[in-house]
Amino acid sequence: MHICLALFYICFVATPECSSLPTNKDMIRNTVNDIIHTAKTTLAHIKRLTTLLQMPPLINDTIDPIEGLTTIIHELGCLDNELQTDFTEHFTQIQVDVSSLEGRVRSLASTIGCTSPARPVRGHTTDRFQDSYLYLTLSKVQRYLENLIRNSSKLEVC
């Protein structure tokens, strides 16, 4: 009986962290960490795919700066659309990752009170130059996610 009381005291009186509910700030921090983790996982998937397909190193070109959640949602939506192709099944995991990222960023935006842009309309893709399309799309996703990780502070700005 004394052990139960001691444990109760330790958990609820001595350490308030045990009994406190997560704050909005904690939820935002956890969501941002989840987004960064998913971005890093997606980059690992891209690296594995480029190794599997024996592709040359991806292009490191400049990309538009990340301004905040609204532009991140829009860009992830555009990238998700580009990854939805009939060319190859190799895009599937990366497309799922990017779609998941977009959903998490939308959720974060609503938690913070930001407005989310409408989902970009998927354009028509041509079946010509499939290998080039695959290469350029992977390069674009890789560059954007690396930039997102570098600018993770923008995940808390509308």
Short mmCIF file of N, CA and C in Angstrom, two decimals:
data_model
loop_
_atom_site.label_atom_id
_atom_site.label_comp_id
_atom_site.label_asym_id
_atom_site.label_seq_id
_atom_site.Cartn_x
_atom_site.Cartn_y
_atom_site.Cartn_z
N MET A 1 0.82 -1.19 0.00
CA MET A 1 0.00 0.00 0.00
C MET A 1 0.87 1.26 0.00
N HIS A 2 1.95 1.24 0.80
CA HIS A 2 2.82 2.40 0.86
C HIS A 2 3.53 2.63 -0.46
N ILE A 3 3.82 1.56 -1.19
CA ILE A 3 4.47 1.70 -2.49
C ILE A 3 3.54 2.40 -3.47
N CYS A 4 2.27 2.03 -3.45
CA CYS A 4 1.29 2.67 -4.34
C CYS A 4 1.18 4.16 -4.04
N LEU A 5 1.14 4.52 -2.77
CA LEU A 5 1.06 5.93 -2.41
C LEU A 5 2.32 6.68 -2.83
N ALA A 6 3.47 6.04 -2.67
CA ALA A 6 4.72 6.67 -3.07
C ALA A 6 4.75 6.91 -4.58
N LEU A 7 4.32 5.93 -5.34
CA LEU A 7 4.27 6.09 -6.80
C LEU A 7 3.28 7.19 -7.19
N PHE A 8 2.14 7.22 -6.53
CA PHE A 8 1.15 8.26 -6.79
C PHE A 8 1.74 9.63 -6.52
N TYR A 9 2.43 9.77 -5.40
CA TYR A 9 3.04 11.04 -5.04
C TYR A 9 4.09 11.47 -6.08
N ILE A 10 4.91 10.54 -6.50
CA ILE A 10 5.97 10.85 -7.46
C ILE A 10 5.38 11.31 -8.79
N CYS A 11 4.37 10.60 -9.26
CA CYS A 11 3.80 10.91 -10.58
C CYS A 11 2.95 12.17 -10.60
N PHE A 12 2.19 12.43 -9.57
CA PHE A 12 1.22 13.52 -9.64
C PHE A 12 1.57 14.74 -8.80
N VAL A 13 2.44 14.60 -7.85
CA VAL A 13 2.76 15.74 -7.01
C VAL A 13 4.20 16.20 -7.23
N ALA A 14 5.14 15.28 -7.15
CA ALA A 14 6.55 15.64 -7.23
C ALA A 14 6.96 16.07 -8.62
N THR A 15 6.41 15.45 -9.67
CA THR A 15 6.77 15.80 -11.04
C THR A 15 5.52 16.19 -11.82
N PRO A 16 5.25 17.47 -11.92
CA PRO A 16 4.04 17.90 -12.63
C PRO A 16 4.01 17.51 -14.09
N GLU A 17 5.19 17.20 -14.70
CA GLU A 17 5.18 16.80 -16.11
C GLU A 17 4.40 15.51 -16.33
N CYS A 18 4.34 14.66 -15.31
CA CYS A 18 3.62 13.39 -15.44
C CYS A 18 2.13 13.62 -15.60
N SER A 19 1.61 14.65 -14.95
CA SER A 19 0.17 14.84 -14.95
C SER A 19 -0.31 15.93 -15.89
N SER A 20 0.60 16.71 -16.46
CA SER A 20 0.16 17.80 -17.31
C SER A 20 -0.15 17.31 -18.71
N LEU A 21 -1.18 17.91 -19.28
CA LEU A 21 -1.55 17.59 -20.66
C LEU A 21 -0.66 18.39 -21.60
N PRO A 22 -0.43 17.89 -22.80
CA PRO A 22 0.41 18.64 -23.74
C PRO A 22 -0.24 19.96 -24.10
N THR A 23 0.56 20.99 -24.19
CA THR A 23 0.06 22.31 -24.56
C THR A 23 0.02 22.43 -26.08
N ASN A 24 -0.61 23.48 -26.54
CA ASN A 24 -0.66 23.74 -27.98
C ASN A 24 0.76 23.90 -28.53
N LYS A 25 1.62 24.55 -27.76
CA LYS A 25 3.01 24.74 -28.18
C LYS A 25 3.72 23.39 -28.33
N ASP A 26 3.46 22.46 -27.39
CA ASP A 26 4.05 21.12 -27.46
C ASP A 26 3.54 20.38 -28.70
N MET A 27 2.24 20.51 -28.99
CA MET A 27 1.67 19.83 -30.15
C MET A 27 2.27 20.38 -31.44
N ILE A 28 2.47 21.69 -31.50
CA ILE A 28 3.07 22.30 -32.68
C ILE A 28 4.50 21.82 -32.85
N ARG A 29 5.27 21.81 -31.76
CA ARG A 29 6.65 21.35 -31.81
C ARG A 29 6.72 19.89 -32.26
N ASN A 30 5.83 19.05 -31.73
CA ASN A 30 5.81 17.63 -32.12
C ASN A 30 5.45 17.47 -33.60
N THR A 31 4.49 18.25 -34.07
CA THR A 31 4.11 18.17 -35.48
C THR A 31 5.25 18.62 -36.38
N VAL A 32 5.92 19.70 -36.02
CA VAL A 32 7.07 20.16 -36.81
C VAL A 32 8.15 19.08 -36.84
N ASN A 33 8.41 18.45 -35.70
CA ASN A 33 9.41 17.37 -35.66
C ASN A 33 8.99 16.19 -36.54
N ASP A 34 7.69 15.87 -36.53
CA ASP A 34 7.18 14.79 -37.40
C ASP A 34 7.36 15.14 -38.88
N ILE A 35 7.11 16.39 -39.22
CA ILE A 35 7.26 16.83 -40.61
C ILE A 35 8.72 16.72 -41.04
N ILE A 36 9.62 17.17 -40.20
CA ILE A 36 11.05 17.11 -40.52
C ILE A 36 11.50 15.65 -40.64
N HIS A 37 11.03 14.81 -39.73
CA HIS A 37 11.39 13.38 -39.78
C HIS A 37 10.88 12.75 -41.08
N THR A 38 9.66 13.06 -41.46
CA THR A 38 9.10 12.50 -42.70
C THR A 38 9.87 13.01 -43.92
N ALA A 39 10.27 14.27 -43.90
CA ALA A 39 11.06 14.83 -45.01
C ALA A 39 12.39 14.09 -45.12
N LYS A 40 13.03 13.84 -43.99
CA LYS A 40 14.31 13.11 -44.01
C LYS A 40 14.12 11.68 -44.49
N THR A 41 13.03 11.05 -44.09
CA THR A 41 12.73 9.69 -44.54
C THR A 41 12.51 9.66 -46.05
N THR A 42 11.79 10.66 -46.55
CA THR A 42 11.55 10.75 -47.99
C THR A 42 12.86 10.93 -48.75
N LEU A 43 13.75 11.75 -48.22
CA LEU A 43 15.06 11.91 -48.86
C LEU A 43 15.81 10.59 -48.90
N ALA A 44 15.69 9.79 -47.85
CA ALA A 44 16.33 8.46 -47.85
C ALA A 44 15.70 7.57 -48.91
N HIS A 45 14.38 7.66 -49.10
CA HIS A 45 13.71 6.89 -50.14
C HIS A 45 14.18 7.32 -51.53
N ILE A 46 14.36 8.62 -51.71
CA ILE A 46 14.86 9.11 -53.00
C ILE A 46 16.27 8.60 -53.26
N LYS A 47 17.10 8.65 -52.25
CA LYS A 47 18.48 8.16 -52.41
C LYS A 47 18.49 6.68 -52.76
N ARG A 48 17.65 5.90 -52.09
CA ARG A 48 17.57 4.46 -52.37
C ARG A 48 17.09 4.22 -53.80
N LEU A 49 16.10 5.00 -54.24
CA LEU A 49 15.57 4.84 -55.59
C LEU A 49 16.61 5.21 -56.65
N THR A 50 17.33 6.31 -56.44
CA THR A 50 18.34 6.70 -57.41
C THR A 50 19.48 5.69 -57.48
N THR A 51 19.78 5.07 -56.33
CA THR A 51 20.81 4.02 -56.32
C THR A 51 20.29 2.78 -57.05
N LEU A 52 19.05 2.41 -56.79
CA LEU A 52 18.44 1.24 -57.43
C LEU A 52 18.38 1.40 -58.94
N LEU A 53 18.02 2.59 -59.38
CA LEU A 53 17.89 2.84 -60.82
C LEU A 53 19.21 3.28 -61.46
N GLN A 54 20.26 3.34 -60.66
CA GLN A 54 21.59 3.74 -61.11
C GLN A 54 21.54 5.07 -61.86
N MET A 55 20.88 6.03 -61.23
CA MET A 55 20.77 7.36 -61.82
C MET A 55 21.99 8.19 -61.43
N PRO A 56 22.38 9.13 -62.26
CA PRO A 56 23.48 10.03 -61.89
C PRO A 56 23.03 10.90 -60.71
N PRO A 57 23.97 11.56 -60.06
CA PRO A 57 23.58 12.45 -58.94
C PRO A 57 22.52 13.44 -59.40
N LEU A 58 21.60 13.73 -58.51
CA LEU A 58 20.51 14.61 -58.87
C LEU A 58 20.99 16.04 -59.01
N ILE A 59 20.27 16.81 -59.80
CA ILE A 59 20.60 18.19 -60.08
C ILE A 59 20.40 19.03 -58.81
N ASN A 60 21.39 19.85 -58.50
CA ASN A 60 21.25 20.79 -57.38
C ASN A 60 21.13 22.18 -57.95
N ASP A 61 19.92 22.58 -58.23
CA ASP A 61 19.63 23.88 -58.81
C ASP A 61 18.99 24.75 -57.73
N THR A 62 18.90 26.04 -57.97
CA THR A 62 18.27 26.92 -57.00
C THR A 62 16.75 26.72 -57.05
N ILE A 63 16.13 26.94 -55.91
CA ILE A 63 14.67 26.85 -55.84
C ILE A 63 14.14 28.09 -55.14
N ASP A 64 12.84 28.31 -55.26
CA ASP A 64 12.21 29.47 -54.64
C ASP A 64 12.33 29.37 -53.12
N PRO A 65 12.46 30.52 -52.46
CA PRO A 65 12.57 30.50 -51.00
C PRO A 65 11.25 30.06 -50.36
N ILE A 66 11.37 29.49 -49.19
CA ILE A 66 10.20 29.06 -48.44
C ILE A 66 9.76 30.23 -47.57
N GLU A 67 8.50 30.64 -47.74
CA GLU A 67 8.01 31.81 -47.00
C GLU A 67 7.22 31.43 -45.77
N GLY A 68 6.46 30.35 -45.82
CA GLY A 68 5.63 29.97 -44.70
C GLY A 68 4.74 28.79 -45.07
N LEU A 69 3.81 28.47 -44.18
CA LEU A 69 2.97 27.29 -44.35
C LEU A 69 2.15 27.32 -45.64
N THR A 70 1.65 28.48 -46.01
CA THR A 70 0.83 28.57 -47.22
C THR A 70 1.61 28.15 -48.46
N THR A 71 2.83 28.65 -48.60
CA THR A 71 3.62 28.28 -49.78
C THR A 71 4.10 26.84 -49.68
N ILE A 72 4.37 26.36 -48.47
CA ILE A 72 4.80 24.96 -48.31
C ILE A 72 3.68 24.03 -48.75
N ILE A 73 2.45 24.32 -48.31
CA ILE A 73 1.30 23.50 -48.70
C ILE A 73 1.14 23.49 -50.21
N HIS A 74 1.23 24.67 -50.83
CA HIS A 74 1.08 24.76 -52.28
C HIS A 74 2.16 23.95 -53.01
N GLU A 75 3.41 24.14 -52.61
CA GLU A 75 4.52 23.44 -53.27
C GLU A 75 4.42 21.93 -53.09
N LEU A 76 4.09 21.47 -51.88
CA LEU A 76 3.94 20.03 -51.66
C LEU A 76 2.80 19.47 -52.49
N GLY A 77 1.73 20.25 -52.64
CA GLY A 77 0.61 19.81 -53.49
C GLY A 77 1.03 19.68 -54.95
N CYS A 78 1.82 20.65 -55.42
CA CYS A 78 2.32 20.58 -56.81
C CYS A 78 3.25 19.38 -57.00
N LEU A 79 4.14 19.16 -56.03
CA LEU A 79 5.06 18.02 -56.12
C LEU A 79 4.28 16.71 -56.07
N ASP A 80 3.28 16.64 -55.22
CA ASP A 80 2.44 15.43 -55.13
C ASP A 80 1.78 15.16 -56.48
N ASN A 81 1.28 16.20 -57.12
CA ASN A 81 0.66 16.04 -58.44
C ASN A 81 1.67 15.51 -59.46
N GLU A 82 2.89 16.03 -59.44
CA GLU A 82 3.91 15.59 -60.39
C GLU A 82 4.30 14.13 -60.15
N LEU A 83 4.22 13.70 -58.89
CA LEU A 83 4.61 12.33 -58.57
C LEU A 83 3.52 11.31 -58.92
N GLN A 84 2.31 11.78 -59.17
CA GLN A 84 1.22 10.88 -59.53
C GLN A 84 1.27 10.62 -61.02
N THR A 85 2.05 9.65 -61.40
CA THR A 85 2.27 9.37 -62.81
C THR A 85 2.10 7.88 -63.07
N ASP A 86 1.77 7.58 -64.29
CA ASP A 86 1.62 6.18 -64.69
C ASP A 86 2.93 5.61 -65.22
N PHE A 87 3.99 6.43 -65.24
CA PHE A 87 5.24 6.01 -65.85
C PHE A 87 5.88 4.84 -65.12
N THR A 88 5.87 4.89 -63.80
CA THR A 88 6.60 3.87 -63.07
C THR A 88 6.03 3.69 -61.68
N GLU A 89 6.12 2.49 -61.19
CA GLU A 89 5.66 2.20 -59.83
C GLU A 89 6.69 2.66 -58.80
N HIS A 90 7.87 3.05 -59.24
CA HIS A 90 8.93 3.46 -58.31
C HIS A 90 8.58 4.73 -57.55
N PHE A 91 7.69 5.55 -58.09
CA PHE A 91 7.31 6.79 -57.44
C PHE A 91 6.36 6.58 -56.26
N THR A 92 5.76 5.44 -56.14
CA THR A 92 4.67 5.23 -55.19
C THR A 92 5.03 5.64 -53.77
N GLN A 93 6.13 5.13 -53.21
CA GLN A 93 6.47 5.45 -51.83
C GLN A 93 6.78 6.92 -51.65
N ILE A 94 7.48 7.51 -52.59
CA ILE A 94 7.82 8.92 -52.49
C ILE A 94 6.56 9.77 -52.61
N GLN A 95 5.65 9.38 -53.50
CA GLN A 95 4.40 10.12 -53.64
C GLN A 95 3.58 10.03 -52.35
N VAL A 96 3.53 8.87 -51.73
CA VAL A 96 2.81 8.71 -50.46
C VAL A 96 3.44 9.59 -49.39
N ASP A 97 4.77 9.62 -49.34
CA ASP A 97 5.48 10.46 -48.37
C ASP A 97 5.14 11.94 -48.56
N VAL A 98 5.19 12.41 -49.80
CA VAL A 98 4.92 13.82 -50.07
C VAL A 98 3.46 14.16 -49.77
N SER A 99 2.56 13.26 -50.11
CA SER A 99 1.15 13.47 -49.81
C SER A 99 0.93 13.53 -48.29
N SER A 100 1.60 12.65 -47.56
CA SER A 100 1.52 12.66 -46.10
C SER A 100 2.07 13.97 -45.53
N LEU A 101 3.18 14.42 -46.08
CA LEU A 101 3.76 15.70 -45.65
C LEU A 101 2.78 16.84 -45.87
N GLU A 102 2.15 16.85 -47.03
CA GLU A 102 1.19 17.92 -47.31
C GLU A 102 0.05 17.90 -46.29
N GLY A 103 -0.45 16.71 -45.98
CA GLY A 103 -1.52 16.59 -44.99
C GLY A 103 -1.09 17.06 -43.61
N ARG A 104 0.12 16.71 -43.21
CA ARG A 104 0.62 17.15 -41.90
C ARG A 104 0.81 18.66 -41.85
N VAL A 105 1.29 19.24 -42.94
CA VAL A 105 1.49 20.69 -42.97
C VAL A 105 0.13 21.39 -42.96
N ARG A 106 -0.86 20.85 -43.68
CA ARG A 106 -2.21 21.42 -43.64
C ARG A 106 -2.77 21.37 -42.22
N SER A 107 -2.57 20.24 -41.55
CA SER A 107 -3.03 20.09 -40.17
C SER A 107 -2.34 21.10 -39.25
N LEU A 108 -1.04 21.27 -39.43
CA LEU A 108 -0.29 22.24 -38.64
C LEU A 108 -0.82 23.65 -38.89
N ALA A 109 -1.09 23.96 -40.14
CA ALA A 109 -1.61 25.29 -40.49
C ALA A 109 -2.95 25.54 -39.79
N SER A 110 -3.83 24.55 -39.76
CA SER A 110 -5.12 24.76 -39.09
C SER A 110 -4.94 24.87 -37.58
N THR A 111 -3.97 24.16 -37.01
CA THR A 111 -3.69 24.26 -35.58
C THR A 111 -3.22 25.66 -35.23
N ILE A 112 -2.37 26.23 -36.07
CA ILE A 112 -1.83 27.57 -35.83
C ILE A 112 -2.86 28.65 -36.16
N GLY A 113 -3.83 28.32 -37.02
CA GLY A 113 -4.84 29.30 -37.41
C GLY A 113 -4.58 29.94 -38.76
N CYS A 114 -3.75 29.30 -39.57
CA CYS A 114 -3.45 29.80 -40.92
C CYS A 114 -4.48 29.27 -41.90
N THR A 115 -4.70 30.02 -42.95
CA THR A 115 -5.57 29.53 -44.02
C THR A 115 -4.74 28.67 -44.96
N SER A 116 -5.34 27.61 -45.44
CA SER A 116 -4.65 26.71 -46.37
C SER A 116 -5.15 26.97 -47.77
N PRO A 117 -4.24 27.00 -48.74
CA PRO A 117 -4.67 27.20 -50.13
C PRO A 117 -5.38 25.95 -50.65
N ALA A 118 -6.15 26.16 -51.69
CA ALA A 118 -6.82 25.03 -52.34
C ALA A 118 -5.77 24.09 -52.93
N ARG A 119 -6.12 22.85 -53.04
CA ARG A 119 -5.22 21.84 -53.61
C ARG A 119 -4.97 22.18 -55.07
N PRO A 120 -3.69 22.21 -55.51
CA PRO A 120 -3.41 22.50 -56.92
C PRO A 120 -4.05 21.44 -57.83
N VAL A 121 -4.52 21.90 -58.97
CA VAL A 121 -5.13 21.00 -59.95
C VAL A 121 -4.02 20.25 -60.66
N ARG A 122 -4.22 18.94 -60.80
CA ARG A 122 -3.23 18.11 -61.46
C ARG A 122 -3.27 18.35 -62.96
N GLY A 123 -2.13 18.71 -63.50
CA GLY A 123 -2.03 18.95 -64.94
C GLY A 123 -1.80 17.64 -65.68
N HIS A 124 -1.88 17.72 -66.98
CA HIS A 124 -1.66 16.56 -67.84
C HIS A 124 -0.16 16.35 -68.02
N THR A 125 0.27 15.09 -67.88
CA THR A 125 1.68 14.78 -68.13
C THR A 125 1.77 13.95 -69.39
N THR A 126 2.80 14.19 -70.12
CA THR A 126 3.01 13.45 -71.37
C THR A 126 3.83 12.20 -71.09
N ASP A 127 3.67 11.20 -71.92
CA ASP A 127 4.43 9.96 -71.70
C ASP A 127 5.76 9.97 -72.45
N ARG A 128 6.10 11.09 -73.08
CA ARG A 128 7.38 11.18 -73.75
C ARG A 128 8.46 11.54 -72.74
N PHE A 129 9.64 11.08 -72.96
CA PHE A 129 10.79 11.38 -72.10
C PHE A 129 10.55 10.97 -70.65
N GLN A 130 10.09 9.73 -70.47
CA GLN A 130 9.78 9.24 -69.13
C GLN A 130 10.98 9.28 -68.19
N ASP A 131 12.14 8.85 -68.68
CA ASP A 131 13.32 8.83 -67.82
C ASP A 131 13.72 10.23 -67.39
N SER A 132 13.65 11.17 -68.31
CA SER A 132 13.97 12.56 -67.98
C SER A 132 12.98 13.11 -66.97
N TYR A 133 11.71 12.79 -67.16
CA TYR A 133 10.66 13.26 -66.24
C TYR A 133 10.91 12.71 -64.84
N LEU A 134 11.22 11.43 -64.75
CA LEU A 134 11.52 10.79 -63.48
C LEU A 134 12.70 11.49 -62.80
N TYR A 135 13.75 11.69 -63.54
CA TYR A 135 14.96 12.31 -63.02
C TYR A 135 14.70 13.74 -62.53
N LEU A 136 14.04 14.53 -63.34
CA LEU A 136 13.77 15.92 -62.98
C LEU A 136 12.81 16.04 -61.80
N THR A 137 11.82 15.19 -61.75
CA THR A 137 10.86 15.22 -60.64
C THR A 137 11.54 14.83 -59.33
N LEU A 138 12.34 13.78 -59.36
CA LEU A 138 13.07 13.40 -58.15
C LEU A 138 14.02 14.50 -57.70
N SER A 139 14.67 15.15 -58.64
CA SER A 139 15.57 16.26 -58.31
C SER A 139 14.80 17.39 -57.64
N LYS A 140 13.65 17.70 -58.20
CA LYS A 140 12.84 18.79 -57.67
C LYS A 140 12.36 18.47 -56.24
N VAL A 141 11.89 17.26 -56.03
CA VAL A 141 11.42 16.85 -54.69
C VAL A 141 12.59 16.88 -53.70
N GLN A 142 13.73 16.34 -54.11
CA GLN A 142 14.89 16.32 -53.23
C GLN A 142 15.30 17.73 -52.82
N ARG A 143 15.43 18.62 -53.79
CA ARG A 143 15.84 20.00 -53.50
C ARG A 143 14.85 20.69 -52.57
N TYR A 144 13.57 20.49 -52.83
CA TYR A 144 12.56 21.15 -52.01
C TYR A 144 12.60 20.64 -50.57
N LEU A 145 12.71 19.34 -50.39
CA LEU A 145 12.73 18.79 -49.03
C LEU A 145 13.99 19.19 -48.28
N GLU A 146 15.12 19.23 -48.96
CA GLU A 146 16.35 19.70 -48.31
C GLU A 146 16.19 21.16 -47.88
N ASN A 147 15.58 21.97 -48.73
CA ASN A 147 15.34 23.36 -48.40
C ASN A 147 14.35 23.49 -47.24
N LEU A 148 13.33 22.64 -47.22
CA LEU A 148 12.35 22.64 -46.14
C LEU A 148 13.02 22.32 -44.80
N ILE A 149 13.89 21.34 -44.80
CA ILE A 149 14.60 20.97 -43.57
C ILE A 149 15.49 22.12 -43.11
N ARG A 150 16.20 22.75 -44.04
CA ARG A 150 17.07 23.89 -43.68
C ARG A 150 16.27 25.06 -43.13
N ASN A 151 15.05 25.23 -43.62
CA ASN A 151 14.22 26.36 -43.23
C ASN A 151 13.03 25.91 -42.37
N SER A 152 13.27 24.97 -41.48
CA SER A 152 12.18 24.41 -40.67
C SER A 152 11.50 25.46 -39.79
N SER A 153 12.18 26.57 -39.52
CA SER A 153 11.55 27.63 -38.72
C SER A 153 10.33 28.22 -39.45
N LYS A 154 10.29 28.10 -40.76
CA LYS A 154 9.16 28.63 -41.54
C LYS A 154 7.90 27.79 -41.35
N LEU A 155 8.03 26.62 -40.71
CA LEU A 155 6.86 25.79 -40.44
C LEU A 155 5.99 26.36 -39.33
N GLU A 156 6.42 27.44 -38.72
CA GLU A 156 5.61 28.08 -37.67
C GLU A 156 5.15 29.46 -38.11
N VAL A 157 5.26 29.75 -39.41
CA VAL A 157 4.86 31.05 -39.97
C VAL A 157 3.77 30.80 -41.01
N CYS A 158 2.70 31.59 -40.93
CA CYS A 158 1.61 31.43 -41.92
C CYS A 158 2.10 31.85 -43.29
#
